[in-house]
XYZ file of C-alpha atoms in Angstrom:
642
model
C 77.792 127.172 94.315
C 81.187 126.104 96.191
C 79.012 125.881 99.401
C 76.518 123.634 97.585
C 79.318 121.501 95.910
C 80.634 120.402 99.088
C 77.372 119.921 99.701
C 76.512 117.097 97.177
C 79.921 115.874 97.885
C 79.603 114.710 101.690
C 76.090 113.720 100.980
C 77.781 111.508 98.308
C 80.569 110.276 100.277
C 77.935 109.575 103.180
C 76.082 107.750 100.774
C 78.952 105.318 99.914
C 80.372 104.882 103.991
C 76.520 102.922 103.456
C 76.682 101.154 100.753
C 80.509 100.142 101.709
C 79.278 98.728 105.667
C 76.128 97.149 103.651
C 78.945 95.325 101.187
C 81.471 94.481 104.122
C 78.571 93.116 106.148
C 77.510 90.885 103.577
C 80.233 89.772 102.062
C 81.419 88.534 106.412
C 77.809 86.846 106.124
C 78.627 85.582 102.892
C 81.518 83.602 104.174
C 79.530 82.487 107.479
C 77.218 81.331 105.369
C 79.690 79.004 103.471
C 80.705 78.043 106.568
C 77.932 77.098 108.133
C 76.317 75.029 104.902
C 79.370 74.259 102.974
C 81.011 76.511 100.678
C 80.113 76.483 96.420
C 81.684 74.195 93.732
C 85.205 75.707 93.997
C 85.681 77.927 91.191
C 82.072 79.614 92.513
C 82.877 80.287 95.777
C 86.870 81.672 94.881
C 84.945 84.009 91.947
C 82.602 85.469 95.069
C 85.639 86.199 97.259
C 88.127 87.594 95.313
C 85.233 89.475 93.636
C 83.127 90.678 96.244
C 86.672 91.511 98.470
C 88.313 93.685 95.375
C 84.897 95.563 95.018
C 85.234 96.672 98.863
C 88.150 97.591 98.363
C 87.385 99.809 95.427
C 84.805 101.461 97.199
C 86.945 101.919 100.121
C 89.348 104.075 97.706
C 86.521 105.852 95.802
C 85.460 106.885 99.230
C 88.871 107.848 99.952
C 89.414 109.759 96.837
C 85.977 111.863 97.035
C 87.328 112.913 101.036
C 90.749 114.173 99.413
C 88.791 115.527 96.422
C 91.289 113.846 94.668
C 91.602 114.170 89.843
C 88.685 113.298 88.482
C 90.783 110.655 86.578
C 91.450 108.637 89.525
C 88.198 108.622 90.571
C 87.060 107.234 87.346
C 89.824 104.581 86.657
C 88.458 103.153 90.102
C 85.347 103.180 88.845
C 86.268 101.375 86.032
C 88.575 99.018 87.873
C 84.691 98.276 90.137
C 83.165 97.175 87.087
C 85.543 95.352 85.514
C 86.102 93.181 88.243
C 82.444 92.306 88.855
C 81.635 91.310 85.495
C 84.612 89.478 85.210
C 83.508 87.892 88.779
C 80.155 87.381 87.900
C 80.787 85.810 84.783
C 82.705 82.929 86.097
C 79.172 82.482 87.970
C 77.315 83.190 85.191
C 78.803 80.824 82.700
C 80.218 78.269 84.855
C 78.328 75.045 83.018
C 79.623 76.356 79.604
C 83.521 76.939 81.588
C 83.403 73.559 83.074
C 81.812 71.643 80.259
C 84.454 69.350 78.433
C 83.959 70.338 74.945
C 84.448 74.285 76.102
C 86.397 76.047 74.114
C 87.078 80.425 74.810
C 85.549 82.643 73.227
C 87.439 86.290 72.319
C 85.110 87.893 74.941
C 86.323 84.989 77.608
C 89.823 85.556 77.319
C 89.498 89.642 76.846
C 87.721 89.619 80.992
C 90.940 87.061 81.616
C 93.340 89.629 80.866
C 91.508 92.271 82.050
C 90.711 90.528 85.406
C 94.808 89.252 85.836
C 95.526 93.425 85.273
C 93.465 94.188 88.020
C 94.876 91.746 90.404
C 98.313 92.649 90.114
C 96.786 96.624 90.615
C 95.701 95.939 93.854
C 97.963 93.626 94.880
C 100.450 96.626 94.077
C 98.426 98.968 96.091
C 97.631 97.033 99.477
C 100.848 94.894 99.655
C 103.743 96.887 97.161
C 105.338 96.248 93.912
C 107.070 93.612 94.833
C 104.706 90.674 94.056
C 103.192 92.295 91.187
C 106.651 92.823 89.155
C 107.727 89.281 90.194
C 104.175 87.811 88.778
C 104.787 90.121 85.764
C 108.392 88.839 85.602
C 107.236 85.196 85.254
C 104.115 85.841 82.902
C 106.847 87.217 80.229
C 108.681 84.299 81.097
C 106.320 82.193 80.179
C 105.052 84.020 76.879
C 108.885 84.548 75.638
C 110.682 81.437 77.112
C 111.848 80.776 73.639
C 113.894 83.417 73.930
C 115.769 82.290 77.049
C 119.290 80.905 77.218
C 120.060 77.363 78.226
C 118.641 75.725 80.477
C 115.745 78.355 81.103
C 114.835 77.911 77.536
C 111.839 77.008 76.588
C 108.660 76.678 73.785
C 107.012 79.030 74.716
C 102.759 79.740 75.786
C 100.753 81.536 74.279
C 98.978 84.457 75.482
C 95.183 82.803 74.869
C 96.741 80.333 76.896
C 98.377 81.957 80.421
C 94.981 83.749 80.052
C 92.784 80.688 79.906
C 94.454 78.708 82.811
C 94.707 81.729 85.064
C 91.089 82.674 84.476
C 88.775 80.197 83.024
C 90.036 76.907 85.061
C 90.989 76.404 88.646
C 95.049 76.638 88.638
C 95.048 79.922 88.517
C 93.122 82.637 90.042
C 90.685 80.310 91.338
C 93.170 77.888 92.474
C 93.428 76.047 95.613
C 95.509 78.685 97.730
C 92.364 80.811 97.126
C 90.052 78.206 98.263
C 91.763 77.718 101.724
C 91.689 81.972 101.538
C 87.898 81.616 100.598
C 86.838 79.303 102.602
C 89.855 78.495 106.043
C 91.733 81.940 106.410
C 88.169 84.024 105.774
C 86.572 81.637 108.507
C 89.277 82.790 111.287
C 89.558 86.085 110.455
C 85.886 86.772 110.553
C 86.859 84.165 114.236
C 89.520 86.949 115.352
C 88.046 90.643 114.902
C 84.838 88.965 116.302
C 87.552 88.103 119.940
C 88.902 91.335 119.261
C 85.823 93.991 119.267
C 84.596 92.180 122.418
C 87.845 92.936 124.142
C 89.940 89.610 123.352
C 93.234 91.449 122.456
C 92.928 93.185 126.154
C 92.292 90.139 127.981
C 95.225 88.229 126.370
C 97.845 91.381 127.944
C 96.172 91.471 130.933
C 96.584 87.974 131.732
C 100.771 88.279 130.162
C 100.693 91.014 132.584
C 99.707 89.250 135.753
C 101.513 86.476 134.830
C 105.196 87.580 134.723
C 104.733 91.528 134.994
C 106.558 91.787 138.405
C 110.075 89.598 137.020
C 112.830 91.078 136.034
C 111.975 92.505 132.945
C 108.637 91.623 133.827
C 107.417 94.080 130.962
C 109.148 92.640 127.919
C 108.513 89.073 129.068
C 104.892 90.703 128.987
C 105.501 91.403 125.501
C 106.611 87.841 124.427
C 103.686 86.180 126.820
C 100.828 88.348 125.414
C 102.161 87.656 121.596
C 102.544 84.026 121.371
C 98.756 84.258 122.924
C 98.153 86.958 120.526
C 99.376 85.192 118.105
C 97.416 82.184 118.443
C 94.248 83.958 116.624
C 96.004 86.368 114.531
C 98.404 83.780 112.799
C 100.112 87.405 111.584
C 103.264 88.540 112.416
C 102.481 92.556 111.543
C 99.180 92.406 112.928
C 100.501 91.550 116.019
C 103.325 93.682 116.336
C 100.826 96.255 115.373
C 98.472 95.491 118.147
C 100.118 94.089 121.185
C 103.141 96.495 120.123
C 100.950 99.728 120.635
C 100.587 98.901 124.412
C 103.979 97.072 125.572
C 106.955 98.973 123.335
C 105.661 102.205 125.576
C 104.818 100.379 128.553
C 108.860 98.873 127.952
C 110.167 102.722 127.167
C 107.961 104.630 130.595
C 109.993 101.523 132.602
C 113.320 102.639 130.740
C 113.788 100.367 128.233
C 115.657 101.465 125.503
C 113.427 101.273 122.672
C 115.740 98.780 120.090
C 115.453 96.633 122.791
C 111.745 97.186 122.890
C 111.229 97.365 120.319
C 112.772 93.971 119.409
C 111.177 92.169 122.008
C 107.538 93.285 120.428
C 109.167 91.900 117.283
C 110.557 88.770 117.698
C 107.624 87.333 120.042
C 105.156 88.928 117.159
C 106.799 87.408 114.634
C 106.709 83.545 116.609
C 103.273 83.674 117.006
C 102.606 82.775 113.294
C 104.359 78.958 114.941
C 102.359 79.215 117.402
C 99.537 76.400 117.676
C 96.806 76.419 117.347
C 96.176 78.478 114.855
C 99.856 79.398 113.288
C 98.367 81.709 110.319
C 97.490 81.748 106.399
C 101.248 79.529 105.375
C 99.705 76.732 108.193
C 96.365 76.161 106.744
C 98.144 76.151 103.172
C 100.389 73.809 103.991
C 98.948 71.138 105.535
C 96.392 71.392 101.327
C 99.337 70.563 100.222
C 100.960 68.072 102.741
C 97.403 66.581 102.439
C 97.500 66.318 106.043
C 94.378 67.645 109.038
C 95.397 70.834 110.344
C 95.850 69.088 113.789
C 98.433 67.065 112.349
C 100.198 69.747 111.017
C 99.358 72.029 114.861
C 100.690 69.181 117.040
C 104.237 69.148 114.844
C 104.579 72.523 115.264
C 103.971 72.297 119.067
C 107.754 71.565 120.659
C 110.106 73.649 118.011
C 107.259 76.758 119.069
C 107.864 75.848 122.723
C 111.837 75.971 121.680
C 111.095 79.119 120.280
C 109.291 80.817 123.157
C 111.454 79.223 125.509
C 114.519 80.989 124.060
C 112.904 84.407 123.428
C 111.382 84.258 126.754
C 115.410 83.470 128.518
C 117.129 86.030 126.158
C 114.835 88.714 127.444
C 115.595 87.306 131.100
C 118.852 87.359 130.804
C 119.400 90.804 129.329
C 116.651 92.303 131.823
C 119.115 91.183 134.001
C 122.019 92.925 132.269
C 120.664 95.978 131.763
C 119.209 96.085 135.431
C 115.107 96.533 133.657
C 112.556 96.072 136.522
C 109.025 94.674 136.136
C 105.865 96.592 135.609
C 105.209 98.510 138.605
C 102.684 96.798 141.004
C 99.725 99.008 140.351
C 99.558 98.513 136.995
C 99.285 94.847 137.325
C 95.966 94.108 136.982
C 93.635 92.394 139.321
C 93.558 89.093 138.784
C 89.730 88.355 140.244
C 88.256 90.914 137.541
C 90.004 89.520 134.937
C 88.770 85.798 135.325
C 85.129 87.217 136.641
C 83.211 84.700 134.574
C 81.860 87.691 132.253
C 84.802 89.106 131.308
C 86.414 85.687 130.572
C 84.273 83.402 129.419
C 83.895 85.259 126.050
C 87.634 85.438 125.383
C 88.898 82.399 126.747
C 86.138 79.568 126.228
C 86.385 80.332 121.958
C 89.628 79.602 122.004
C 89.595 76.539 124.017
C 86.882 75.539 121.798
C 88.621 75.710 118.680
C 91.622 73.905 120.618
C 89.008 70.619 121.356
C 87.295 70.304 118.270
C 90.806 70.902 116.464
C 91.736 67.455 118.446
C 88.242 65.928 117.591
C 89.532 65.754 114.385
C 87.125 68.493 112.362
C 87.989 70.909 109.977
C 89.757 74.273 110.387
C 86.434 75.880 109.117
C 83.667 73.766 111.507
C 86.274 74.703 114.662
C 86.417 78.394 113.622
C 82.119 78.345 113.297
C 82.073 76.588 116.579
C 84.608 79.252 118.391
C 82.042 82.285 116.917
C 79.258 80.326 117.823
C 80.138 80.231 121.714
C 82.036 83.617 121.448
C 78.514 85.356 120.202
C 76.433 83.460 122.973
C 78.394 84.190 125.631
C 79.201 87.709 124.591
C 75.593 88.647 123.953
C 73.947 86.076 127.096
C 76.577 88.252 129.433
C 74.939 91.356 129.498
C 71.590 91.008 127.906
C 70.368 94.503 129.377
C 73.178 95.703 127.151
C 72.221 94.002 123.852
C 71.619 96.363 121.456
C 75.403 97.937 122.033
C 76.773 94.915 121.582
C 74.841 93.337 118.537
C 76.597 96.493 117.308
C 79.951 95.453 118.161
C 79.133 92.290 116.460
C 77.729 93.600 113.327
C 80.851 96.486 113.431
C 83.489 93.522 113.403
C 82.330 91.577 110.984
C 82.425 95.007 108.994
C 85.850 94.787 109.900
C 86.692 91.406 109.316
C 85.746 91.869 105.991
C 88.344 95.019 105.356
C 90.938 92.606 106.780
C 90.521 90.694 104.363
C 91.718 92.373 101.337
C 95.083 92.458 101.484
C 94.958 89.013 101.921
C 93.264 87.650 98.930
C 95.553 89.757 96.865
C 98.429 88.427 98.083
C 97.021 85.012 97.711
C 95.701 85.553 94.257
C 98.466 87.179 93.191
C 100.954 84.712 94.589
C 98.494 81.877 92.459
C 99.156 84.184 89.504
C 102.887 83.104 89.848
C 102.235 79.627 91.065
C 100.174 78.751 88.485
C 103.153 79.818 85.148
C 105.861 78.487 87.330
C 103.937 74.817 87.169
C 103.138 75.864 83.534
C 106.657 76.489 82.430
C 108.747 73.975 84.933
C 111.094 76.588 86.032
C 110.427 74.946 89.384
C 112.229 72.095 88.512
C 114.622 74.153 86.852
C 115.500 75.831 90.862
C 115.155 72.452 92.024
C 117.921 71.093 90.196
C 120.159 74.484 90.495
C 119.744 73.963 94.363
C 120.703 70.258 94.200
C 123.556 71.336 91.990
C 124.613 74.219 94.778
C 124.639 72.314 97.524
C 126.808 69.405 95.676
C 123.548 66.811 96.567
C 124.299 67.578 100.401
C 121.395 67.885 102.680
C 122.645 70.541 105.078
C 124.433 72.390 102.079
C 121.059 72.189 100.192
C 119.246 73.726 103.298
C 121.486 77.004 103.701
C 120.941 77.690 99.467
C 117.140 77.240 100.628
C 117.301 79.006 103.687
C 119.445 81.633 101.530
C 116.459 81.520 98.909
C 113.629 81.575 101.038
C 115.144 84.904 103.578
C 115.433 86.645 100.230
C 112.131 86.304 99.116
C 110.758 87.193 102.437
C 112.158 90.428 102.618
C 109.980 91.447 99.653
C 107.024 89.186 100.419
C 104.631 88.639 103.265
C 105.001 84.768 104.980
C 102.137 83.524 103.015
C 103.384 84.542 99.463
C 107.079 83.654 100.811
C 105.966 80.193 102.079
C 104.505 79.751 98.623
C 106.756 80.331 96.469
C 109.548 78.605 98.655
C 107.744 75.666 99.119
C 107.052 75.112 95.251
C 110.433 75.843 93.937
C 112.606 75.219 97.008
C 110.950 71.812 99.309
C 111.132 69.811 96.489
C 114.963 70.016 96.495
C 114.938 69.178 99.860
C 112.603 65.770 99.176
C 114.841 64.361 97.173
C 117.915 64.522 98.834
C 115.599 62.431 101.487
C 114.146 64.524 103.521
C 110.262 64.135 104.810
C 108.383 66.260 103.219
C 106.638 67.954 106.137
C 110.046 68.605 107.203
C 110.902 70.486 103.916
C 107.867 71.938 104.115
C 108.503 73.451 108.191
C 112.303 73.960 106.887
C 111.087 76.673 104.179
C 108.434 77.720 106.565
C 110.237 79.114 109.857
C 112.576 81.228 107.259
C 109.205 82.515 105.767
C 108.731 83.651 109.247
C 111.727 85.088 110.265
C 112.323 86.619 107.372
C 110.634 89.038 108.601
C 113.176 89.862 111.267
C 116.723 89.929 108.775
C 117.658 92.681 107.467
C 117.697 94.684 105.013
C 114.399 94.372 104.575
C 112.177 93.315 108.043
C 108.841 94.250 107.591
C 107.958 93.079 111.167
C 111.156 95.208 112.346
C 110.140 98.111 110.180
C 106.430 98.505 111.952
C 108.143 97.730 115.453
C 111.083 100.321 115.075
C 108.399 102.898 113.885
C 106.406 102.314 117.479
C 109.307 102.353 119.963
C 111.136 105.347 117.300
C 114.070 103.347 117.614
C 117.167 102.640 114.798
C 115.886 99.913 112.508
C 119.051 98.247 111.658
C 119.792 97.801 115.632
C 116.186 96.325 116.420
C 117.072 93.778 113.903
C 119.818 92.908 114.737
C 118.995 92.622 118.800
C 115.512 90.866 117.413
C 117.787 88.453 115.683
C 120.085 87.342 118.468
C 116.779 87.061 120.590
C 115.367 84.546 118.181
C 118.129 82.477 117.521
C 116.120 79.917 117.953
C 114.415 80.294 115.164
C 117.426 80.367 112.635
C 118.839 77.083 114.521
C 116.601 74.356 114.546
C 115.307 74.641 112.067
C 118.449 72.381 109.990
C 117.079 69.589 112.948
C 114.355 69.060 110.839
C 116.670 68.077 107.931
C 118.494 65.001 109.258
C 115.753 64.219 111.963
C 112.289 65.189 112.096
C 111.846 64.188 115.313
C 110.773 67.503 116.898
C 107.964 67.417 114.050
C 106.979 64.280 116.113
C 108.242 62.195 113.588
C 110.334 59.462 114.628
C 109.941 56.909 117.723
C 109.369 58.017 121.246
C 112.049 58.604 122.707
C 114.274 59.948 120.058
C 111.152 62.692 120.364
C 111.989 62.719 123.795
C 116.167 63.154 123.019
C 115.952 65.368 120.533
C 113.300 67.659 122.773
C 115.117 67.570 125.549
C 118.942 67.783 124.088
C 117.377 71.085 121.978
C 115.671 72.955 124.794
C 119.656 72.668 126.892
C 120.841 73.844 122.973
C 118.500 76.658 123.395
C 119.339 77.420 126.807
C 123.689 77.753 126.238
C 123.014 79.520 123.070
C 120.438 82.360 124.576
C 123.521 82.622 127.054
C 125.622 82.812 124.261
C 123.856 85.141 121.829
C 123.002 87.939 124.936
C 126.662 87.530 126.859
C 125.045 87.032 130.246
C 124.370 84.028 132.605
C 125.404 84.859 136.157
C 127.502 87.662 135.120
C 129.161 89.205 131.798
C 130.354 86.820 129.950
C 133.682 86.786 127.900
C 133.667 86.888 124.000
C 135.686 83.658 123.983
C 132.976 81.637 126.665
C 130.110 83.197 124.356
C 131.599 81.367 121.742
C 131.867 77.732 123.435
C 128.607 78.166 124.760
C 127.296 79.106 121.387
C 129.539 76.064 119.958
C 127.889 73.781 122.631
C 124.052 74.731 121.747
C 124.785 73.853 118.157
C 125.796 70.879 118.709
C 122.681 69.474 120.933
C 120.656 70.914 118.328
C 121.718 69.122 116.020
C 121.212 65.517 115.947
C 123.183 62.378 117.197
C 124.381 60.957 120.214
C 127.414 61.830 119.657
C 127.108 65.366 119.214
C 125.223 65.498 122.136
C 127.420 63.837 124.386
C 130.342 66.969 123.377
C 127.667 69.483 123.326
C 126.608 68.539 126.423
C 130.398 68.716 127.572
C 131.174 71.882 125.720
C 128.179 73.277 128.194
C 129.845 71.957 131.250
C 133.145 73.550 130.385
C 131.814 76.829 129.500
C 130.016 76.589 132.447
C 132.659 76.028 134.842
C 134.556 78.670 133.576
C 131.539 81.124 133.278
C 131.112 80.178 137.195
C 135.242 80.284 138.310
C 135.516 83.872 136.705
C 131.845 85.041 138.476
C 132.655 84.144 141.770
C 136.600 86.082 141.157
C 134.913 88.824 140.089
C 132.556 88.843 143.156
C 134.899 88.487 145.475
C 137.377 90.764 144.033
C 134.748 93.345 144.804
C 133.855 92.392 148.470
C 138.093 92.796 148.524
C 138.044 96.041 146.748
C 134.727 97.132 149.000
C 136.547 95.804 152.507
C 139.540 98.105 151.869
C 137.428 100.872 150.805
C 135.234 100.432 154.042
């Protein structure tokens, strides 16, 4: 009897696996179809995107429960949530004409379905992302419903439950809002492109190319991690995905060569987090920024170019100094890939040509979705065409990539839809304006002090949220304060964006560091401290956006050149100060002078640049003098010993 029950369970699991495969592939094909033919009307496109994604999630959850033989109550609960998801999202499709009618009045069924769908969103987000953002959404919901009981400035008249549900479910301001639309089009397209590139060998190609470029230099394995993560970040746009994928190769390699686990994990975590600011594809938050600012995405990518270069220059140089200080050698020569094999057209074209296609069409002014679709077409054609004799196997690889891309979308969909609840309620209750006034008050109308308040607020948000959610909330409640103080909108949003990204390195809750430390088996707190020193430019440069957005290509050409040049020298100085090494170990007082010189040169202004250069020359002179003195003393001691 038990055997028969097991066989039935296995049969059910097999049928469910086939259903999941078909559903996931169909879900990806839906996004490809709308990417090529153009999306449906906004609410229709977004309801299919959310409903389809959640349906795939619950099917996968049911499969896992069957495999683990969990209780019938858990299985029943997932089945009920699946049914609610399908009904609530399909209801939008069926009743769309009635909902958009100017004289539409919500019926009781509309409100019930809206309330149930909102609860489903919170539950899926809790299971995929964690408790923090659903709890935050619940708190804002309570604030919206019972605003009349709050004291002082925070008091408002309160909003009825029916109205809240109507706005969330039956309009394009809530669950089906702008950010969900970006997820349903741009983000979905690039997730599919990324999955296809990785399945066809993109991740390995980037690692091999990076290894050939820097592998045999001092600290070559760490530099390999830095370069590979920057390349990988161009198409992944996720710090967590970056560190989990490239770190699985680079961290064990660094440890095997003799690098300390904390240093290995810190290098990979820092470089991976920086992948989110690396053009041409900077992750979901950058696409959202482009929509909020009403700019072409190419303009955002161009604005990000100089700051991204400064960040990676600082990280790369810091890695070099630490490697010299600790005597870390490069990758063994027999492990460095053959460049001829790597660049052989059958291996290289399916990987690198799609990336160049994205960049080319971005420059030509095409939409992000259009760029992704063209790059995907190129990737598929060259991948299958480079080995027609094996086309069946390669077609299976591509189909598997589509299935995986749908699964990769799930956490993004949940995060963004839950963030839409927050954004909608923040707008409805006016709490964003209250936060803006509070930041201006705390900053005493001073741009830098207000920036410090915004930095702390965004970093705290980022400790519990992924970058996209931290940026969305930070931009909603903090960037308006900076804009009111005279900061250009693009500079204010980039300021928030940077701290949303690098909060993943900042203790006590630093998700990217946790992943890197887990792979390395290192102490996460020590890893975070090293990562913050390596990423010093990512913490300092954003303040330059506030005073002078020249680094974001806003301003005269000479101003941009001067800002870039002095910032580069400033990052050079701060890296020496942070790592405590140049020609030899740098004394603590001299490190302070290097750091001061760096800050002065990163801060805009001719006067601060002159003083900063003077401080750097003094620090370098002192260091060279002490280095020569130490070398001379060591040589004298060696001669006496002889």
